[in-house]
Every structure is written in C-alpha cells, then in structure tokens.
Amino acid sequence: MRKSTLLLSSLLIAGSLLLSACSENGNTDAASTDTPANTAATADPGAAAGGTEAPAAPAVVPAGALSEPFTATDLTKLPAVAQKRTDTIIVGLTDPSGAFTPYFQESGYDGNVSSLLYASLVTVDDKGVPTPELAESWEVSADQLTYTFHLRKDLKFSDGSPLTADDVAFTWTIQYDKAYDGGSSLPSLKVKGGEAYKAGTAESIDGIKVIDPQTISVTLEQPNATALVTLGSNVLSKAYYGKDYKFGQLEYIKKLHEKPLGDGPYKLEKFIPGQEVRLVANENYFKGKPKTEHFIYKTTTGDAWQFLETGEVDYASFPATEENIGKLKELGYVNILPYTPSTYGYMQVNLKHEQLKDKRVRQAIAYGLDRQSIYVDAAEGAGAVANIPASPISWSYTEEGINPYKYDPDQANKLLDEAGWSVGAGGIREKDGKPLSIHYLASKSKNSDIFIAVAKENFAALGIDFQPEIFADFNSLVSKTESGDYDLVSYSTSMLTDPADGFMQFFDGEITDYENPKFVELYNKALATTDIEQRKAVYKELYQLFNDELPIIFTNYKKTVYAYNGRIQNLSVSPFIGLAGSLPNWTLK
Amino acid sequence: MSTYLTKRMLYMLIILFAASLLIFCLYALTPGDFITGNIKLTAERKAELREIYGLNKPVLERYGTWMNNAFHGDFGYSLAQQKPVLQLFGDYIWNSFLLAAVSTFLTWLIAVIIGVISAYKQYSWFDTLVMIAIFAAMSLPSFFIGLFLIKILAVDLKWLPPGGMMTTGSNATGFAYFKEVVHHMTLPVIVMTLLGLGSLTRYFRSNMIDVLKQDYIRTARAKGLKERKVLFTHALRNALLPAITLVGFELPALFGGSIIIEQIFNWPGIGQLYMKSFGLRDYPLLMGFTMFLAILTVIGTLLSDILYRVADPRVRL
C-alpha cells in the first residue's frame, strides 16, 4: 500500500516537473565539462550552444547574460564533500580513454590530460600569440624557413632525467615515420628531408639539426607561420619513448600510452578506465611544483549539474543561457567565468551548383536568414552571430569594414531579383525554368531543429524551396557532404589557434571549388611572415574579402560559462590551451 | 540428447558465421568511417591513414582479415581508445555485469513474490493497486526516473551519491571499497529494477492465474494440503516453467550494459562505451562487442532449451 501511494504521488510530482526535467536533459550533451583540447572527432555541427562574453560582439547581449566574471556570494553553502578537500581539485572530463601519449591520441579528452602531463616548447597567450615555455627563445631566419629553438637550462622529465635537444629531434622525427598513424599536423609542415625519411631513403631527417644540447634548428621547404606553434609542441623523452624505436615500427608506443613520462605540471598517479584520471604534482616541473598536490579528471558522461551541485566536481562548463547562469548564481558557492570558445559556425556552400556560384545568391541567404533569432534568441543568449572566419577572442578579429548582414528580407529579395531569379508558380523563384531549391544538411541537435523551424519561414519569404535533411551522427553527415549531394551544410570548426586555421577547410580538401587568386595570395602572404602586426593587416583584408564573397556562409559563435568552486584561487581559462596554463597556480582557499 | 546437441552446435556455428558477416557489412556500409569524422586532417593524410588501417580495401577482404584474426584470438585494437578490444572488455564489462546481475536478481525475486500474491488475490485492492503502480513504473522513461531520483535522493537529500562507482579520489580497499560500491550502485539498481519489474510481474501473475485454474491444483487442495504448499510447491513451480525461456534472453542483457542508465549515473560500463564507438565508427570495438553479444544470445537460447528439459520431464529434445 505505502509503496504504491508513494509511486502515485511521485507520479503526480513527476508530471509537474516533466517540463523542467526535459529542458535540463536537453542541455546535457552541451554541458560537458572541460573543452576538448585538440578534438579529433567531436566537432558538433549545426553548432551553437554556449558562451557569453561578448567583447564588442556584433550581437546584442540579452539582459541577464553574464558579461563579466561573477564571484561566489556564500561559500558556506558549499557541499561538505567539497569543503573537506584540502589538497585535491576535481574537474569533470567527458571521456578520457587512456591514450596519454601526445601525437598518438585520437580523443581530444586524452589531449586534455596530456596537456597537463607534458609541457610545450612554445605556448600561446590569451590572444593566441606565441610565448616561451620550455624554449626560452627562438629565432626565425630571414627567409622564414629555418627555426632555431633555445631550450632552458636544466630541464627535466618527471623522472628526473634531462630534457635536451635530442628529445626534441626524436619527437619530430617519429612523426615522419611511415607507420605514424596519429593526427599531428607536423607532417604537413614539410620539414626538409621529411619525405625522404618517410620513404626510407634517409637515415635521419636532413632539416633537423641538433646544434648543442640546448639548441635545435629545423628547416622547412616552404614558409608557414603556423610552424612555430606546431613545432613547439610537447616533447617526448627519447630515452623512454625511443629506446625500442626502429624505423617503420611504432607499435611499442601503444604499450606506453597508460604509462606516460612527461615534463608537465602533473604526472599520472593512476588511471581508472571510465572513472578517473588521478594526477599528482610534478616536483621536477620547470616552473616549480604546482601548488595543489592532487588533481583529478573525473569521467562525467552524464549531466554536469548533479556533480557540481553535490560538490563531486569543482569545475564544469555550461552553455551560457540565462537559465543556466541564473541557476549557477543561485548556488552561491561557485564563481562564474564567461567564455567564448575559439571556433566559429558556418554553412558550407556547394559551389559546384550553378545557383550558388552567384555571390548575390549567397549574400541573399545571409541577409534572408534571421541568424539573430536562430543563434542568439532561441539559444537564450548562449551564442552570437558570426560574420568572419575568426572567433572574437582572436588577435586577428576585426569588425572594420565587415558587413553584419543584419536580417533584411527586402535586401535579400532584391539581390535574388538582380541575380535573375524571378518568382514563378507557387511562389518559388525560377531561372531558365529551374526552381531555386536549397538542400540543407545538418546533424541531429537541438540547434538544427531550431534552425530548420526558422529557416523554413525565412526561405519561404525569399521564394526559395527549402529541403532540410538531418543526420543521426557526424560521420554520416560528413560522408553525405563528400558525396556532393547538398547545397548547404552546417558545420562548426574545431579549435582555432592560428588565424590561418580559420581557413583550413579550403586547404585540406573539404572545399575545393572556391577559386579566387586573391584569396590564395592573401592567405600565403599572411603565412609568409611571423610579424603579428603585418599579419593582422593581411587578415583584415582577408576577412573583408570573405565577408563580401561568402564562399562559406558564417553563422554563429558559441558562448559558454565555466562555473567553479569559489575556494579555487588564480583560475583562468585560455581559449587555446584550456586550463593547462593557469592550473599550476591554482590553490584552495 | 547428444545427437540433438551436436546438431544444435552446428546450427549455432552457422548462425554465428552468418551473423558476423551481416554485422560486419552493416557496420562497414554505415555512411562515414573512422577517419571521416576527423575534420582536422587533409585529404592526403586521410588517404594515408585509410591505407594504414586497411579501410580502403573491399568489405569482404576486410571481413576475411577480421575473421582470420578472430580465429587466432586477436579481436583487434580499438581505433578510438587506442587499446586492445579484449582489454577494454575486461575494463568495462564487469562493471556492467555487476549492475545487471544485482538488478536482475532483485527484479525476478520481487516479480515472483508480487506476481504470486496478486494472482492469488486476483482483483483484490492489493492486486489493483500493484497493477496500477506497475503500469506507472513501466511507462516512465528511464532517463526521467533516473534524473528524478538523482534530484531527490542525491542532490536535495544527499543520501546517495549522484553517480559513478566510487567516491572520487578514494583509496578504499577491501570491505570499505565494497561498501562504497554498494552505496554508489543503489540508485541505478533501484531504477533498473523498477523498470524491469513491470513486464515480469505481469508475466508471472498471468502464468500463476492460469496454473491456479488447473485441475491438479484443485486436486491438491482437495487432498487437504496446506494452502502455502499448494501455492509455492505445486502452483509456482509450474507457473515458473515458461519463464525459463526468459532466462536465456537475460544472458546477453547481463553483459551488454545499459546505455541510458550508465549514461545518467555515470557508471563505467560497456554500454556507454559501445554507444560512443558507434558515433566514431570504431569498427574493431563495435564488431568485437556485437559478436560477443551474438555468441551470448546463441548460448542463452541453448541454455534455456536444456534447462527446460531439466525442469520439465514432459519436454523431449
């Protein structure tokens, strides 16, 4: 009797709570925890569900959204579990798989872990500008081809063994091995002699020269401004990872994935699959031992809320919706940090299709889609409208001479008229007897549902026949795109470090039909120099060109908030390197 | 019996072989492969990697390679997890098994008890209320009841942990560890039991009602046997017979993991790993795990046939 009454009454309560529970569930997938560092396969297309801070963003920030950090109001509300921790900080991470060797991992979450286990030669600051780390300085030759790195003195791996230029040379070399199957972009830098090594015709890579234990230089075949950061990444110990190395055989490294030897702020204490990655402070870290002894990445596949509310994790990220921000403020014991990820969302345009070859049609779509409603209002403020291929947090970002393409159906209709598409039977525009039809692809998400609902009306108002198609997962979407059967497809970029990354899809074979000599010229010009001010000027020109030409149609930026235990001091999150930069300084109050 | 067994074994092998081919082709023909989703790679690098992984070869050739390796005990290397498939099974399956075994046991126990009582007191207030409650429990979506209980018991009342298998950072061993795991598995077990209870209770109830109408029950009562003995020895044993078929189906479920429950309760089980691998097209892991389930299903049906023979002498094989 009692059991059934209980069930019945809980059912009644359940009914009333259903709505709120559902919306909470809807947020679940977006509310992952730490941002994947170099995410391989997690780009979420259709995009947009996070972030707030709008540094002079074009979009109107709705009232209630967070524009500056919020400090915890009442630390006494902190759950006892979190109150008790004195030398341990716990951060949720969706799914580390245990492959902790840099360059050999497939999951961006493993990248989050290895970014704490390994330090880099060169890192980037909050704007993405390269700054020294293990290398105290570097020189680039006048022809922009030779990079010389000067390592700091007395660098050590976590086991106390010395870190020298030989280790750096080894790290670069194995990425040119023919058996190397990782996703590093170093092989595409074209280091001199790299191809010969890969083919097995050279014993070593010609372009890599160890000058003395503290100095190493590398020569490229062609200039590339992203080379500095790519070359200046993590260093693998030759004594540890290279002792069994023979050309063409890298199988043995797989056995070392769960036993990493690094030089970063933390070292691995224990990995429990599906549950935790336990790290402990590295006393040999070159900046000195981190202030908090233990750091744990906890696998959190479900909702982040339940763990933050019970104090099981100290840090979590959420889409910057008004609802989320309100709820977090109410908790009282979390500090909230607004954050814009270094990505942008766009629609890839099928430039093989006659109708989209005309720039005016592409511009008409940009004017005719109510992007403000789709990406900002419907996302409860957790987004902003994008108009250039760079995130607002990049040093290259500009709004000068950029057309914001504010929603303007009249302008869109005018452009379509000019392009020769006249309204025909049934209100659909036609040209030479062919109707103007848009086949749109996206993968399943809350945002693509919103997009389709709004776009249907928007396109109808322009006299465009809109045919959306939704895919269950990302791989099938990409596969359909590759088949060429589409007009528009929604994507989001992976994390962009260098502004050049924002144009990557035009160079890695995804978009092959945009032919514009001026674009290629400017793109190369921007890469041919490492001077930031010069590059800024070139990118401004490039962004203006893209903003006008729209070879891809820009959609949105995400906006996120990080919420963390108010006891943690000195926390900051870099859009490019995540927590890794500030983590060694975190302390518990 | 032994000819029957030989014949069954032969069928099983053929079924498994056909299933493996079908499953392999299904996975291989799903749009997109493991490399497709990595948007950071250039087209040349993608081609190079497909060459290294053998993804550019015809499906049948890939199947042949997989089968050949499997016969040699090598179930491959997970592309996404960068670990041997068998090691991953070891890491995750037992966690799923723990949840499933406990909740299956509880489900059966409670279902039998409630089923018997409500059949015996058919149309009583107890029966009616239990049936309403059971329908209610059956129609609740698992994610909802899961999140609801987390909200009440973990977040608001703080009686139980909100998820995971142990306290984060805990170094407990022995009995302390056992206690910790029990504490953490309470919520998921409650939800899984609640969800499985409905259909099973109704199954036992209707079986029991049928049996209670049989002549031998009337005879037993007429002999003057105690009601308890009639109910639990004569009636229940016969009512349970058809349930043996179900036992066979439970076998793969015991090891297969529960995708939704594991996701909600952050349980380190195989179900959520499988789900993720599907999105990533991690063929070796998908293939290995699906075949593992296929083998369990085939063994499960064989097992229930044999058990049926043991329990009911009227059945001949």
Short mmCIF file of N, CA and C in Angstrom, two decimals, chain A residues 379-510:
data_model
loop_
_atom_site.label_atom_id
_atom_site.label_comp_id
_atom_site.label_asym_id
_atom_site.label_seq_id
_atom_site.Cartn_x
_atom_site.Cartn_y
_atom_site.Cartn_z
N ALA A 379 18.74 30.44 -28.55
CA ALA A 379 19.72 29.79 -27.68
C ALA A 379 19.79 30.48 -26.33
N GLU A 380 18.80 31.29 -26.02
CA GLU A 380 18.73 32.02 -24.73
C GLU A 380 19.99 32.81 -24.45
N GLY A 381 20.56 33.38 -25.49
CA GLY A 381 21.73 34.23 -25.28
C GLY A 381 23.05 33.50 -25.30
N ALA A 382 23.02 32.17 -25.48
CA ALA A 382 24.26 31.41 -25.45
C ALA A 382 24.92 31.36 -26.83
N GLY A 383 24.90 32.46 -27.53
CA GLY A 383 25.53 32.48 -28.84
C GLY A 383 25.61 33.90 -29.38
N ALA A 384 26.34 34.08 -30.47
CA ALA A 384 26.42 35.37 -31.13
C ALA A 384 26.53 35.11 -32.63
N VAL A 385 26.19 36.13 -33.42
CA VAL A 385 26.22 35.96 -34.87
C VAL A 385 27.64 36.17 -35.38
N ALA A 386 28.10 35.30 -36.28
CA ALA A 386 29.45 35.41 -36.84
C ALA A 386 29.37 35.96 -38.26
N ASN A 387 30.37 36.75 -38.62
CA ASN A 387 30.43 37.26 -39.98
C ASN A 387 31.78 37.11 -40.64
N ILE A 388 32.76 36.63 -39.89
CA ILE A 388 34.09 36.39 -40.46
C ILE A 388 34.62 35.06 -39.94
N PRO A 389 35.62 34.49 -40.61
CA PRO A 389 36.13 33.18 -40.18
C PRO A 389 37.13 33.27 -39.03
N ALA A 390 36.77 33.97 -37.96
CA ALA A 390 37.65 34.05 -36.79
C ALA A 390 36.78 34.29 -35.58
N SER A 391 37.24 33.79 -34.43
CA SER A 391 36.48 33.98 -33.20
C SER A 391 36.79 35.36 -32.62
N PRO A 392 35.83 35.95 -31.92
CA PRO A 392 36.05 37.30 -31.36
C PRO A 392 37.24 37.37 -30.40
N ILE A 393 37.73 36.25 -29.92
CA ILE A 393 38.83 36.32 -28.96
C ILE A 393 40.20 36.28 -29.65
N SER A 394 40.21 36.09 -30.97
CA SER A 394 41.49 36.01 -31.68
C SER A 394 42.13 37.39 -31.83
N TRP A 395 43.47 37.42 -31.89
CA TRP A 395 44.14 38.70 -32.09
C TRP A 395 43.84 39.29 -33.46
N SER A 396 43.38 38.45 -34.37
CA SER A 396 43.15 38.94 -35.73
C SER A 396 41.72 39.44 -35.93
N TYR A 397 40.86 39.28 -34.91
CA TYR A 397 39.44 39.62 -35.07
C TYR A 397 39.25 41.11 -35.33
N THR A 398 38.36 41.42 -36.25
CA THR A 398 38.06 42.82 -36.53
C THR A 398 36.63 42.95 -37.00
N GLU A 399 36.06 44.16 -36.80
CA GLU A 399 34.73 44.40 -37.36
C GLU A 399 34.79 45.55 -38.35
N GLU A 400 36.01 46.00 -38.61
CA GLU A 400 36.18 47.13 -39.51
C GLU A 400 35.89 46.71 -40.95
N GLY A 401 34.98 47.40 -41.59
CA GLY A 401 34.66 47.09 -42.97
C GLY A 401 33.97 45.75 -43.13
N ILE A 402 33.39 45.26 -42.06
CA ILE A 402 32.69 43.97 -42.12
C ILE A 402 31.19 44.21 -42.17
N ASN A 403 30.55 43.62 -43.17
CA ASN A 403 29.11 43.75 -43.29
C ASN A 403 28.43 42.80 -42.30
N PRO A 404 27.61 43.32 -41.39
CA PRO A 404 26.99 42.42 -40.40
C PRO A 404 25.84 41.59 -40.96
N TYR A 405 25.44 41.80 -42.19
CA TYR A 405 24.30 41.07 -42.79
C TYR A 405 23.12 40.98 -41.84
N LYS A 406 22.72 42.12 -41.34
CA LYS A 406 21.56 42.13 -40.45
C LYS A 406 20.35 41.61 -41.20
N TYR A 407 19.49 40.91 -40.48
CA TYR A 407 18.32 40.29 -41.11
C TYR A 407 17.54 41.32 -41.93
N ASP A 408 17.45 41.09 -43.21
CA ASP A 408 16.83 42.06 -44.09
C ASP A 408 16.25 41.35 -45.32
N PRO A 409 15.03 40.83 -45.20
CA PRO A 409 14.44 40.06 -46.29
C PRO A 409 14.27 40.88 -47.57
N ASP A 410 14.06 42.21 -47.42
CA ASP A 410 13.88 43.04 -48.62
C ASP A 410 15.17 43.06 -49.44
N GLN A 411 16.28 43.29 -48.72
CA GLN A 411 17.58 43.31 -49.38
C GLN A 411 17.85 41.96 -50.05
N ALA A 412 17.49 40.87 -49.34
CA ALA A 412 17.70 39.53 -49.88
C ALA A 412 16.90 39.33 -51.16
N ASN A 413 15.63 39.73 -51.13
CA ASN A 413 14.79 39.60 -52.32
C ASN A 413 15.34 40.41 -53.48
N LYS A 414 15.86 41.62 -53.14
CA LYS A 414 16.41 42.49 -54.18
C LYS A 414 17.60 41.80 -54.86
N LEU A 415 18.46 41.21 -54.03
CA LEU A 415 19.65 40.54 -54.57
C LEU A 415 19.26 39.36 -55.46
N LEU A 416 18.24 38.64 -55.06
CA LEU A 416 17.80 37.49 -55.85
C LEU A 416 17.20 37.96 -57.18
N ASP A 417 16.45 39.07 -57.13
CA ASP A 417 15.91 39.63 -58.37
C ASP A 417 17.04 39.99 -59.31
N GLU A 418 18.05 40.68 -58.73
CA GLU A 418 19.20 41.10 -59.54
C GLU A 418 19.90 39.91 -60.16
N ALA A 419 19.95 38.81 -59.40
CA ALA A 419 20.66 37.63 -59.90
C ALA A 419 19.85 36.90 -60.97
N GLY A 420 18.64 37.40 -61.23
CA GLY A 420 17.86 36.82 -62.33
C GLY A 420 16.90 35.73 -61.91
N TRP A 421 16.71 35.58 -60.60
CA TRP A 421 15.75 34.59 -60.13
C TRP A 421 14.42 35.30 -59.92
N SER A 422 13.41 34.98 -60.75
CA SER A 422 12.14 35.66 -60.61
C SER A 422 11.10 34.69 -60.04
N VAL A 423 10.17 35.28 -59.29
CA VAL A 423 9.16 34.45 -58.62
C VAL A 423 8.26 33.80 -59.65
N GLY A 424 8.14 32.48 -59.59
CA GLY A 424 7.33 31.75 -60.55
C GLY A 424 6.10 31.15 -59.89
N ALA A 425 5.64 30.07 -60.45
CA ALA A 425 4.43 29.43 -59.94
C ALA A 425 4.65 28.94 -58.52
N GLY A 426 3.64 29.07 -57.68
CA GLY A 426 3.72 28.57 -56.31
C GLY A 426 4.64 29.40 -55.44
N GLY A 427 5.03 30.57 -55.90
CA GLY A 427 5.86 31.47 -55.07
C GLY A 427 7.32 31.07 -55.02
N ILE A 428 7.74 30.06 -55.76
CA ILE A 428 9.14 29.65 -55.78
C ILE A 428 9.85 30.35 -56.94
N ARG A 429 11.02 30.88 -56.62
CA ARG A 429 11.78 31.59 -57.66
C ARG A 429 12.31 30.62 -58.72
N GLU A 430 12.39 31.10 -59.95
CA GLU A 430 12.89 30.27 -61.04
C GLU A 430 13.87 31.06 -61.89
N LYS A 431 14.72 30.32 -62.59
CA LYS A 431 15.60 30.94 -63.58
C LYS A 431 15.83 29.88 -64.66
N ASP A 432 15.62 30.24 -65.88
CA ASP A 432 15.74 29.31 -67.01
C ASP A 432 14.93 28.03 -66.76
N GLY A 433 13.77 28.20 -66.16
CA GLY A 433 12.89 27.04 -65.95
C GLY A 433 13.26 26.18 -64.75
N LYS A 434 14.38 26.53 -64.07
CA LYS A 434 14.76 25.71 -62.91
C LYS A 434 14.38 26.42 -61.61
N PRO A 435 13.72 25.70 -60.72
CA PRO A 435 13.34 26.33 -59.45
C PRO A 435 14.55 26.53 -58.54
N LEU A 436 14.49 27.53 -57.67
CA LEU A 436 15.58 27.79 -56.71
C LEU A 436 15.32 26.95 -55.46
N SER A 437 16.10 25.89 -55.34
CA SER A 437 15.86 24.96 -54.25
C SER A 437 17.15 24.76 -53.46
N ILE A 438 17.02 24.69 -52.14
CA ILE A 438 18.19 24.53 -51.27
C ILE A 438 18.06 23.23 -50.48
N HIS A 439 18.99 22.33 -50.70
CA HIS A 439 19.03 21.07 -49.96
C HIS A 439 20.01 21.25 -48.80
N TYR A 440 19.47 21.27 -47.60
CA TYR A 440 20.29 21.62 -46.43
C TYR A 440 20.56 20.39 -45.56
N LEU A 441 21.81 20.20 -45.15
CA LEU A 441 22.17 19.07 -44.29
C LEU A 441 22.65 19.55 -42.92
N ALA A 442 22.31 18.79 -41.91
CA ALA A 442 22.85 19.07 -40.57
C ALA A 442 22.76 17.80 -39.77
N SER A 443 23.53 17.72 -38.69
CA SER A 443 23.36 16.54 -37.85
C SER A 443 22.38 16.88 -36.73
N LYS A 444 21.83 15.85 -36.14
CA LYS A 444 20.75 15.99 -35.17
C LYS A 444 21.22 16.75 -33.94
N SER A 445 20.57 17.84 -33.64
CA SER A 445 20.83 18.55 -32.39
C SER A 445 19.67 19.51 -32.16
N LYS A 446 19.61 20.01 -30.96
CA LYS A 446 18.56 20.95 -30.62
C LYS A 446 18.65 22.16 -31.56
N ASN A 447 19.90 22.56 -31.85
CA ASN A 447 20.07 23.75 -32.66
C ASN A 447 19.66 23.56 -34.11
N SER A 448 19.90 22.36 -34.64
CA SER A 448 19.46 22.20 -36.02
C SER A 448 17.94 22.15 -36.10
N ASP A 449 17.28 21.71 -35.04
CA ASP A 449 15.81 21.76 -35.03
C ASP A 449 15.33 23.22 -35.09
N ILE A 450 15.97 24.05 -34.27
CA ILE A 450 15.60 25.47 -34.26
C ILE A 450 15.88 26.07 -35.64
N PHE A 451 17.06 25.75 -36.15
CA PHE A 451 17.45 26.31 -37.45
C PHE A 451 16.39 26.00 -38.50
N ILE A 452 16.00 24.74 -38.56
CA ILE A 452 15.07 24.33 -39.61
C ILE A 452 13.71 25.02 -39.45
N ALA A 453 13.25 25.12 -38.21
CA ALA A 453 11.96 25.77 -37.98
C ALA A 453 11.98 27.21 -38.48
N VAL A 454 13.04 27.95 -38.12
CA VAL A 454 13.10 29.36 -38.51
C VAL A 454 13.42 29.49 -40.00
N ALA A 455 14.38 28.69 -40.47
CA ALA A 455 14.82 28.82 -41.85
C ALA A 455 13.69 28.52 -42.84
N LYS A 456 12.82 27.61 -42.47
CA LYS A 456 11.68 27.27 -43.33
C LYS A 456 10.89 28.52 -43.66
N GLU A 457 10.59 29.29 -42.62
CA GLU A 457 9.82 30.53 -42.83
C GLU A 457 10.65 31.54 -43.59
N ASN A 458 11.92 31.69 -43.19
CA ASN A 458 12.80 32.68 -43.83
C ASN A 458 12.92 32.41 -45.32
N PHE A 459 13.17 31.16 -45.67
CA PHE A 459 13.37 30.83 -47.08
C PHE A 459 12.07 30.98 -47.86
N ALA A 460 10.94 30.65 -47.21
CA ALA A 460 9.65 30.81 -47.89
C ALA A 460 9.44 32.28 -48.27
N ALA A 461 9.87 33.17 -47.36
CA ALA A 461 9.70 34.60 -47.62
C ALA A 461 10.58 35.06 -48.78
N LEU A 462 11.63 34.31 -49.08
CA LEU A 462 12.51 34.67 -50.19
C LEU A 462 12.10 33.96 -51.48
N GLY A 463 11.13 33.05 -51.38
CA GLY A 463 10.74 32.28 -52.55
C GLY A 463 11.74 31.17 -52.87
N ILE A 464 12.40 30.66 -51.81
CA ILE A 464 13.34 29.56 -52.01
C ILE A 464 12.72 28.28 -51.47
N ASP A 465 12.82 27.22 -52.24
CA ASP A 465 12.30 25.93 -51.81
C ASP A 465 13.34 25.28 -50.89
N PHE A 466 12.99 25.08 -49.62
CA PHE A 466 13.97 24.64 -48.61
C PHE A 466 13.73 23.18 -48.26
N GLN A 467 14.77 22.36 -48.46
CA GLN A 467 14.63 20.94 -48.16
C GLN A 467 15.69 20.47 -47.17
N PRO A 468 15.35 20.46 -45.89
CA PRO A 468 16.33 20.05 -44.88
C PRO A 468 16.45 18.54 -44.76
N GLU A 469 17.63 18.08 -44.40
CA GLU A 469 17.83 16.67 -44.13
C GLU A 469 18.73 16.55 -42.90
N ILE A 470 18.30 15.72 -41.95
CA ILE A 470 19.02 15.63 -40.67
C ILE A 470 19.70 14.27 -40.55
N PHE A 471 20.92 14.28 -40.03
CA PHE A 471 21.66 13.03 -39.89
C PHE A 471 21.86 12.67 -38.43
N ALA A 472 21.85 11.39 -38.16
CA ALA A 472 21.91 10.93 -36.78
C ALA A 472 23.27 11.20 -36.15
N ASP A 473 24.34 11.10 -36.92
CA ASP A 473 25.63 11.42 -36.32
C ASP A 473 26.55 12.14 -37.31
N PHE A 474 27.66 12.59 -36.75
CA PHE A 474 28.55 13.46 -37.50
C PHE A 474 29.19 12.76 -38.70
N ASN A 475 29.61 11.52 -38.51
CA ASN A 475 30.27 10.81 -39.60
C ASN A 475 29.38 10.63 -40.83
N SER A 476 28.10 10.35 -40.60
CA SER A 476 27.24 10.18 -41.77
C SER A 476 26.98 11.52 -42.45
N LEU A 477 26.99 12.60 -41.67
CA LEU A 477 26.84 13.92 -42.27
C LEU A 477 28.02 14.23 -43.19
N VAL A 478 29.24 14.00 -42.68
CA VAL A 478 30.43 14.28 -43.47
C VAL A 478 30.43 13.42 -44.74
N SER A 479 30.03 12.18 -44.55
CA SER A 479 30.02 11.25 -45.67
C SER A 479 29.05 11.71 -46.76
N LYS A 480 27.90 12.21 -46.34
CA LYS A 480 26.92 12.73 -47.31
C LYS A 480 27.48 13.98 -48.00
N THR A 481 28.15 14.82 -47.23
CA THR A 481 28.74 16.02 -47.80
C THR A 481 29.76 15.64 -48.87
N GLU A 482 30.56 14.62 -48.56
CA GLU A 482 31.58 14.20 -49.51
C GLU A 482 30.97 13.67 -50.81
N SER A 483 29.75 13.14 -50.71
CA SER A 483 29.10 12.65 -51.93
C SER A 483 28.65 13.80 -52.84
N GLY A 484 28.62 15.03 -52.30
CA GLY A 484 28.31 16.20 -53.13
C GLY A 484 26.83 16.47 -53.29
N ASP A 485 25.98 15.69 -52.65
CA ASP A 485 24.54 15.87 -52.82
C ASP A 485 23.97 16.82 -51.76
N TYR A 486 24.28 18.10 -51.90
CA TYR A 486 23.78 19.10 -50.95
C TYR A 486 23.94 20.48 -51.54
N ASP A 487 23.27 21.46 -50.93
CA ASP A 487 23.53 22.86 -51.28
C ASP A 487 24.20 23.58 -50.12
N LEU A 488 23.66 23.34 -48.92
CA LEU A 488 24.24 23.96 -47.73
C LEU A 488 24.40 22.88 -46.66
N VAL A 489 25.49 22.96 -45.90
CA VAL A 489 25.62 22.03 -44.79
C VAL A 489 26.24 22.76 -43.60
N SER A 490 25.67 22.56 -42.42
CA SER A 490 26.12 23.26 -41.22
C SER A 490 27.29 22.55 -40.57
N TYR A 491 28.33 23.31 -40.26
CA TYR A 491 29.49 22.77 -39.55
C TYR A 491 29.95 23.78 -38.52
N SER A 492 30.79 23.29 -37.63
CA SER A 492 31.49 24.20 -36.74
C SER A 492 32.96 23.82 -36.84
N THR A 493 33.85 24.79 -36.74
CA THR A 493 35.26 24.45 -36.85
C THR A 493 35.71 23.77 -35.57
N SER A 494 36.85 23.09 -35.63
CA SER A 494 37.47 22.65 -34.39
C SER A 494 38.23 23.86 -33.84
N MET A 495 38.90 23.69 -32.71
CA MET A 495 39.52 24.85 -32.08
C MET A 495 40.59 25.50 -32.96
N LEU A 496 40.50 26.82 -33.11
CA LEU A 496 41.44 27.53 -33.96
C LEU A 496 42.51 28.19 -33.10
N THR A 497 43.76 27.89 -33.38
CA THR A 497 44.83 28.55 -32.64
C THR A 497 45.36 29.72 -33.45
N ASP A 498 45.86 29.43 -34.63
CA ASP A 498 46.35 30.49 -35.51
C ASP A 498 45.21 30.96 -36.40
N PRO A 499 45.17 32.26 -36.75
CA PRO A 499 44.08 32.72 -37.63
C PRO A 499 44.02 31.92 -38.94
N ALA A 500 45.17 31.39 -39.38
CA ALA A 500 45.19 30.62 -40.62
C ALA A 500 44.30 29.38 -40.51
N ASP A 501 44.16 28.86 -39.26
CA ASP A 501 43.31 27.67 -39.08
C ASP A 501 41.87 27.93 -39.50
N GLY A 502 41.45 29.19 -39.42
CA GLY A 502 40.08 29.54 -39.78
C GLY A 502 39.76 29.31 -41.24
N PHE A 503 40.81 29.14 -42.05
CA PHE A 503 40.59 28.91 -43.49
C PHE A 503 40.91 27.47 -43.86
N MET A 504 41.12 26.65 -42.85
CA MET A 504 41.65 25.32 -43.11
C MET A 504 40.82 24.51 -44.09
N GLN A 505 39.49 24.64 -43.98
CA GLN A 505 38.65 23.78 -44.81
C GLN A 505 38.87 24.01 -46.31
N PHE A 506 39.52 25.14 -46.66
CA PHE A 506 39.79 25.40 -48.07
C PHE A 506 41.08 24.74 -48.53
N PHE A 507 41.85 24.25 -47.58
CA PHE A 507 43.16 23.70 -47.96
C PHE A 507 43.30 22.22 -47.65
N ASP A 508 42.40 21.66 -46.84
CA ASP A 508 42.57 20.24 -46.53
C ASP A 508 41.65 19.36 -47.37
N GLY A 509 41.10 19.91 -48.42
CA GLY A 509 40.35 19.08 -49.35
C GLY A 509 38.85 19.06 -49.12
N GLU A 510 38.37 19.79 -48.09
CA GLU A 510 36.92 19.79 -47.86
C GLU A 510 36.21 20.66 -48.87
#
